[in-house]
Coordinates of C-alpha atoms in Angstrom, one line a residue:
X1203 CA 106.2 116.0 115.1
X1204 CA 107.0 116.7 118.8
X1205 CA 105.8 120.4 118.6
X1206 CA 102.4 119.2 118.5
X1207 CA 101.9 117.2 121.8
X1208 CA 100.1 117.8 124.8
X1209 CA 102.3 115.2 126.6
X1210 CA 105.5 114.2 125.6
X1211 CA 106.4 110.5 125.0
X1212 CA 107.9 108.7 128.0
X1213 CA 111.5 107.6 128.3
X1214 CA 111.9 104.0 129.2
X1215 CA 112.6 103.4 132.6
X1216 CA 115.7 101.3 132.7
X1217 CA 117.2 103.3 129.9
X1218 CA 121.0 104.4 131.0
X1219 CA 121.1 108.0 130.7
X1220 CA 122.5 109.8 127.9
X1221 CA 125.8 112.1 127.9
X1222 CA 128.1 113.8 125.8
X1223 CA 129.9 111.9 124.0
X1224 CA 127.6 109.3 123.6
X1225 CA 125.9 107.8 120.1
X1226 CA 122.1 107.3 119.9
X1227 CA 120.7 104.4 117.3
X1228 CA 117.0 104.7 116.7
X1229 CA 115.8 102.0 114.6
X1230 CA 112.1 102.4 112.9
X1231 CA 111.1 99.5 113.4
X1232 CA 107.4 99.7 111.7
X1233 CA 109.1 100.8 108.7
X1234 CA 111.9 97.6 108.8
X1235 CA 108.1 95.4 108.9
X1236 CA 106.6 97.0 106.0
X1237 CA 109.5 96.5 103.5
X1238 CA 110.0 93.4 105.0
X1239 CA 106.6 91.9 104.3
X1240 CA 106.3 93.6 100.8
X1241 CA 110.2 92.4 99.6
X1242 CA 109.7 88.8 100.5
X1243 CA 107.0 85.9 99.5
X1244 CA 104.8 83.6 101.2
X1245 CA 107.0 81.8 103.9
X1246 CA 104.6 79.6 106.0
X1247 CA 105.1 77.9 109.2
X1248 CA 104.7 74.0 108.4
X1249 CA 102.7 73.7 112.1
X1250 CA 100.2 75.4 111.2
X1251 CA 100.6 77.7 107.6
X1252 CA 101.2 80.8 110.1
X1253 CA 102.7 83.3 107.5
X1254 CA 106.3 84.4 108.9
X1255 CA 107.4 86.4 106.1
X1256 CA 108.0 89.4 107.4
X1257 CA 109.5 88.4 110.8
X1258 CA 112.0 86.7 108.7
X1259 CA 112.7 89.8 106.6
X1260 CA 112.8 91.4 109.8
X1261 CA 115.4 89.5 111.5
X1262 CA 117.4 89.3 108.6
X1263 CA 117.0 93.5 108.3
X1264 CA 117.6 93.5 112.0
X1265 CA 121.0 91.2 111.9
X1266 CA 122.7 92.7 109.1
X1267 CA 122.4 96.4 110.0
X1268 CA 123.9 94.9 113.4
X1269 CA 126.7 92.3 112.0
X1270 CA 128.1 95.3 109.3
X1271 CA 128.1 98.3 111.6
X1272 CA 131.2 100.0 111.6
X1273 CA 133.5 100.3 114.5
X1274 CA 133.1 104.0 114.3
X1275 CA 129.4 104.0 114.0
X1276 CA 128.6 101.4 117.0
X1277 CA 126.1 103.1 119.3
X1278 CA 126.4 104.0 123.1
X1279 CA 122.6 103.5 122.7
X1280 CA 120.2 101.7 120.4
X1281 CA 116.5 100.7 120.1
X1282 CA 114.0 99.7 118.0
X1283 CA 110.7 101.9 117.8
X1284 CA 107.3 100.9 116.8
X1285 CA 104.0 102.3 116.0
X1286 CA 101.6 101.0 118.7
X1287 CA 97.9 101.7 117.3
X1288 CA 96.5 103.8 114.8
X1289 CA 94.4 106.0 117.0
X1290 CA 97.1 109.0 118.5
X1291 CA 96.8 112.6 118.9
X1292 CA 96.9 113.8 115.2
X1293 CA 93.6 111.9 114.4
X1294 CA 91.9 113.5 117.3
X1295 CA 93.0 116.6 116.3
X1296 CA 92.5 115.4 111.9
X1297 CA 89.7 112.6 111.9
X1298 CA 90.9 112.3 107.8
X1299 CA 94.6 111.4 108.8
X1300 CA 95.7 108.6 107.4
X1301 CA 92.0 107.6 107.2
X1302 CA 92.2 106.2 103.7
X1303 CA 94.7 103.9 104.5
X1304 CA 93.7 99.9 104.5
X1305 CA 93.9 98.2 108.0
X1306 CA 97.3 96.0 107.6
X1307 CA 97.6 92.8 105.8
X1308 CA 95.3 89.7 107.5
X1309 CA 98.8 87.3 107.2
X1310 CA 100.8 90.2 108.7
X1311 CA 98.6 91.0 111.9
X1312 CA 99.9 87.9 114.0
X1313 CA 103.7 88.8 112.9
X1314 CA 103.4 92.1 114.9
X1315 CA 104.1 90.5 118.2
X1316 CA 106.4 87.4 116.9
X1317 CA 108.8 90.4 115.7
X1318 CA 108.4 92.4 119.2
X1319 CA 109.5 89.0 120.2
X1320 CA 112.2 89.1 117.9
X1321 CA 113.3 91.9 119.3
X1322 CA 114.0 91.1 123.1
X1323 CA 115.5 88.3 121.1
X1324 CA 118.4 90.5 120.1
X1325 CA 118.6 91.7 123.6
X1326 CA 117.1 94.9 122.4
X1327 CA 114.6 97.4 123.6
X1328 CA 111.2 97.7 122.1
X1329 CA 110.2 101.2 122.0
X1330 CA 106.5 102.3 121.5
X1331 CA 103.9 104.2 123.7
X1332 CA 99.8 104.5 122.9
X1333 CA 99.4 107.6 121.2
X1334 CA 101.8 108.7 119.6
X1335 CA 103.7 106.9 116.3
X1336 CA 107.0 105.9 116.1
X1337 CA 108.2 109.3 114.6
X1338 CA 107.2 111.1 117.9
X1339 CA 108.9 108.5 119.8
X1340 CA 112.0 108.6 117.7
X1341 CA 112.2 112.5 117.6
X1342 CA 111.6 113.2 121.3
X1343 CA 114.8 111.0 121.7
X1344 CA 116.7 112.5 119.4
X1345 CA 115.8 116.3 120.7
X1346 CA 116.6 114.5 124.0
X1347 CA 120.2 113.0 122.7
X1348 CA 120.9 116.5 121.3
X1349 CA 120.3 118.4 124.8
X1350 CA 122.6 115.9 126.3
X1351 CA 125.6 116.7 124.1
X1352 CA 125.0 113.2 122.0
X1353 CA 125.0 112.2 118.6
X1354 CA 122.3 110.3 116.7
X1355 CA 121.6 108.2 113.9
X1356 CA 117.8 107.5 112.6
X1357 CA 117.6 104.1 110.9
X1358 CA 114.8 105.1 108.7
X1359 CA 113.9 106.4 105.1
X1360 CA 111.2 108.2 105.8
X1361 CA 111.3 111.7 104.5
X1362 CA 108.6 112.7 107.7
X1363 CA 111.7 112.7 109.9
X1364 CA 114.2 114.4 107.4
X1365 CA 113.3 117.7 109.4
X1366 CA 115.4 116.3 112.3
X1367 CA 118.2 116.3 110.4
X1368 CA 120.9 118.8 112.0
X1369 CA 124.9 118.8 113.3
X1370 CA 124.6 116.0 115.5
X1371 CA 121.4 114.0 113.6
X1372 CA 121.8 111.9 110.8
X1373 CA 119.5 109.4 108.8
X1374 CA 120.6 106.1 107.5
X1375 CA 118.6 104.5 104.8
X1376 CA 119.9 100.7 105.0
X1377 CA 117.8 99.6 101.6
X1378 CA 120.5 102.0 100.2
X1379 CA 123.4 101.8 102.4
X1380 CA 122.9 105.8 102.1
X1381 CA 123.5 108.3 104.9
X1382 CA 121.5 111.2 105.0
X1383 CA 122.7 114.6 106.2
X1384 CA 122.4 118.4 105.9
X1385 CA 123.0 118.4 102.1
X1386 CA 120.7 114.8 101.1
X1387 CA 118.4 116.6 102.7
X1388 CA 118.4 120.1 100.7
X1389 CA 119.0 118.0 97.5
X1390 CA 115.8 116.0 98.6
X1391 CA 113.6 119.3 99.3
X1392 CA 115.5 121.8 98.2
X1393 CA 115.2 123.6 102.0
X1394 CA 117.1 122.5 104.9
X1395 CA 116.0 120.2 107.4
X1396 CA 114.7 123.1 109.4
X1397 CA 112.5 124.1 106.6
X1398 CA 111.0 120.5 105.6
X1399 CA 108.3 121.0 107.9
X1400 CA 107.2 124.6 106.0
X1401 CA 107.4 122.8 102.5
X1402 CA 105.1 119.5 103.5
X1403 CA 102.3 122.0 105.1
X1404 CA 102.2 123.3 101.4
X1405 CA 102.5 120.3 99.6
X1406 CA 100.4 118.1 101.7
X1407 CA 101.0 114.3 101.8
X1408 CA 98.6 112.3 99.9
X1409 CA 100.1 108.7 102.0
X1410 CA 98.7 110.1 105.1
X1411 CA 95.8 112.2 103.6
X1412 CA 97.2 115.5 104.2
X1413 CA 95.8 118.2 101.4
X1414 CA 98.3 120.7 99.6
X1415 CA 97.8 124.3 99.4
X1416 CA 97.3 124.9 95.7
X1417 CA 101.0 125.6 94.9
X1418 CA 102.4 123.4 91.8
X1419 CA 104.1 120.6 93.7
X1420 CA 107.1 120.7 96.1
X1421 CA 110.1 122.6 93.9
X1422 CA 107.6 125.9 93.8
X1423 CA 106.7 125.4 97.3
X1424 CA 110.7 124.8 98.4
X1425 CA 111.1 128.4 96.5
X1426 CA 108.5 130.3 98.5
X1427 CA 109.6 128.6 101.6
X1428 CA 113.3 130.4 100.7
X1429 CA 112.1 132.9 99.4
X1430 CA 109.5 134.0 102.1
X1431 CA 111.0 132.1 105.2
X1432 CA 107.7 130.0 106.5
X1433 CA 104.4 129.3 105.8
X1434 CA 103.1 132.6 108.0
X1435 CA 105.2 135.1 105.9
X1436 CA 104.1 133.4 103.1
X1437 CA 100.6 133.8 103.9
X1438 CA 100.4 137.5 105.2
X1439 CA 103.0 138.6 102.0
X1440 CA 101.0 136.7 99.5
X1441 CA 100.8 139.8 97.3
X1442 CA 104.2 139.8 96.8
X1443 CA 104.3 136.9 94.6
X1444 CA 105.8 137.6 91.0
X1445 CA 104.0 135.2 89.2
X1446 CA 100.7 136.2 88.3
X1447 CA 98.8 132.5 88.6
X1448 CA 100.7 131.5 91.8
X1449 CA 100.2 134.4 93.7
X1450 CA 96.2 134.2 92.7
X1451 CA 96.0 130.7 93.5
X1452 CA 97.3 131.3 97.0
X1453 CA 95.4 134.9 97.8
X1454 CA 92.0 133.2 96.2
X1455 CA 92.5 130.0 98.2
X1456 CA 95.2 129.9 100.9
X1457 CA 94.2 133.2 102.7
X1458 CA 90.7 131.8 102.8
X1459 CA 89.7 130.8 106.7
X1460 CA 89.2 127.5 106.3
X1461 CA 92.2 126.4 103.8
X1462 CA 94.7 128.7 106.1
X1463 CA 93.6 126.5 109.2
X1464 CA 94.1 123.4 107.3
X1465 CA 97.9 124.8 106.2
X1466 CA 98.6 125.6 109.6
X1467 CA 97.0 122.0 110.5
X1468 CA 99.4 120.6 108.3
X1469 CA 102.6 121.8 110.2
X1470 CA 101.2 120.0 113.5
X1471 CA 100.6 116.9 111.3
X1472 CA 104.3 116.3 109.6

């Protein structure tokens, strides 16, 4: 997340300044593309076959998060953020990141820029900046919003940018037509938000091919994370652990050199 650049991404120019008082909409738009190209079937383009599937999902996505908004949930301020290119800061700092995953779809390459179309369709901005992914993006907004005395809703799922989650942050998952706060969060990782980050650099993510220290899976790493406070204390009190087998496992492997620099690594990753 933001901790870990050297240069923070860029506001957009023309965007009207926040305030308090106001209510920030951050829409991830690459994860709206993905579940829209994997919940929908071949929809071609009699012209010429061109497969439109998920700029139809997209739209419809788009539209309907728009249409049923609430009165008390309409935004001061809303955009839609994208992943511009695979290459950003974490894989020069990781070459492995996310270096097992396939390049995207043949039929969904050309779709990328008919749904940035799409977008300025709507009348909306198009958020992205080469670099960084959309969950930098969205989080240096949102840390921005909050300095500004705003409020802020992620349109996302995805559980990377649960550790944003705070007073004046919340997540909406719209598959679900779920809001997800302070408790969703604790429930979902039994840590809160501020503490997410602590329990991913144990358990690694195998999606963006992130190792885990060798704890047994995310409810014993969410205990050490309470118990011990972060992934330092938890390191340098490692002899403290009760349980025989999980106190070895982390003094034989986690105070090694190497697998300590890849936990740490794993912090500036999430």
């Amino acid at each position: 997340m933001p901790a870990a650049q050297k240069t923070p991404p860029k506001p957009p120019s023309a965007a009207k300044p926040l305030k308090k008082g106001d209510h920030l909409f951050l829409v991830d738009g690459s994860g709206y593309i993905f579940r829209a190209y994997h919940a929908l079937p071949p929809i071609n383009r009699k012209s010429d076959g061109l497969q439109l599937n998920a700029v139809f999902g997209f739209c419809n996505m788009l539209w309907k998060l728009l249409r049923d908004m609430k009165a008390e949930d309409k935004p001061t301020h809303l955009a839609v953020v994208f992943d511009l290119s695979e290459k950003t800061f974490r894989t020069e700092m990781y070459p492995d990141y996310k270096a097992h995953r396939p390049d995207p779809p043949d039929d969904l390459k050309p779709q990328f820029g008919l749904i940035r179309q799409a977008v300025h369709a709507f009348d909306l901005p198009c958020l992205e900046q080469k670099g960084f992914e959309a969950d930098d993006l969205i989080a240096t907004y949102v840390r921005q919003a909050c300095e500004a005395g705003a409020t802020s809703t992620i349109v996302s799922s995805d559980k990377d940018l649960m550790q944003l989650v705070n007073d004046s942050v919340i997540m909406y998952d719209t598959m679900k037509d779920k809001k997800i706060g302070h408790a969703e969060v604790i429930e979902k990782f039994g840590v809160p938000p501020d503490k997410v980050i602590e329990v991913q650099a144990l358990i690694g993510d195998s999606t963006d091919n992130v190792p885990a220290c060798p704890v047994s899976g995310q409810k014993t790493a969410a205990l050490l994370i309470n118990e011990y406070g972060d992934l330092e204390t938890l390191l340098k009190r490692a002899g403290e652990i009760k349980q025989d087998k999980r106190r070895q496992a982390i003094i034989d492997q986690c105070r090694q050199g190497a697998v300590v620099e890849k936990a740490r690594l794993r912090l500036t990753l999430m």
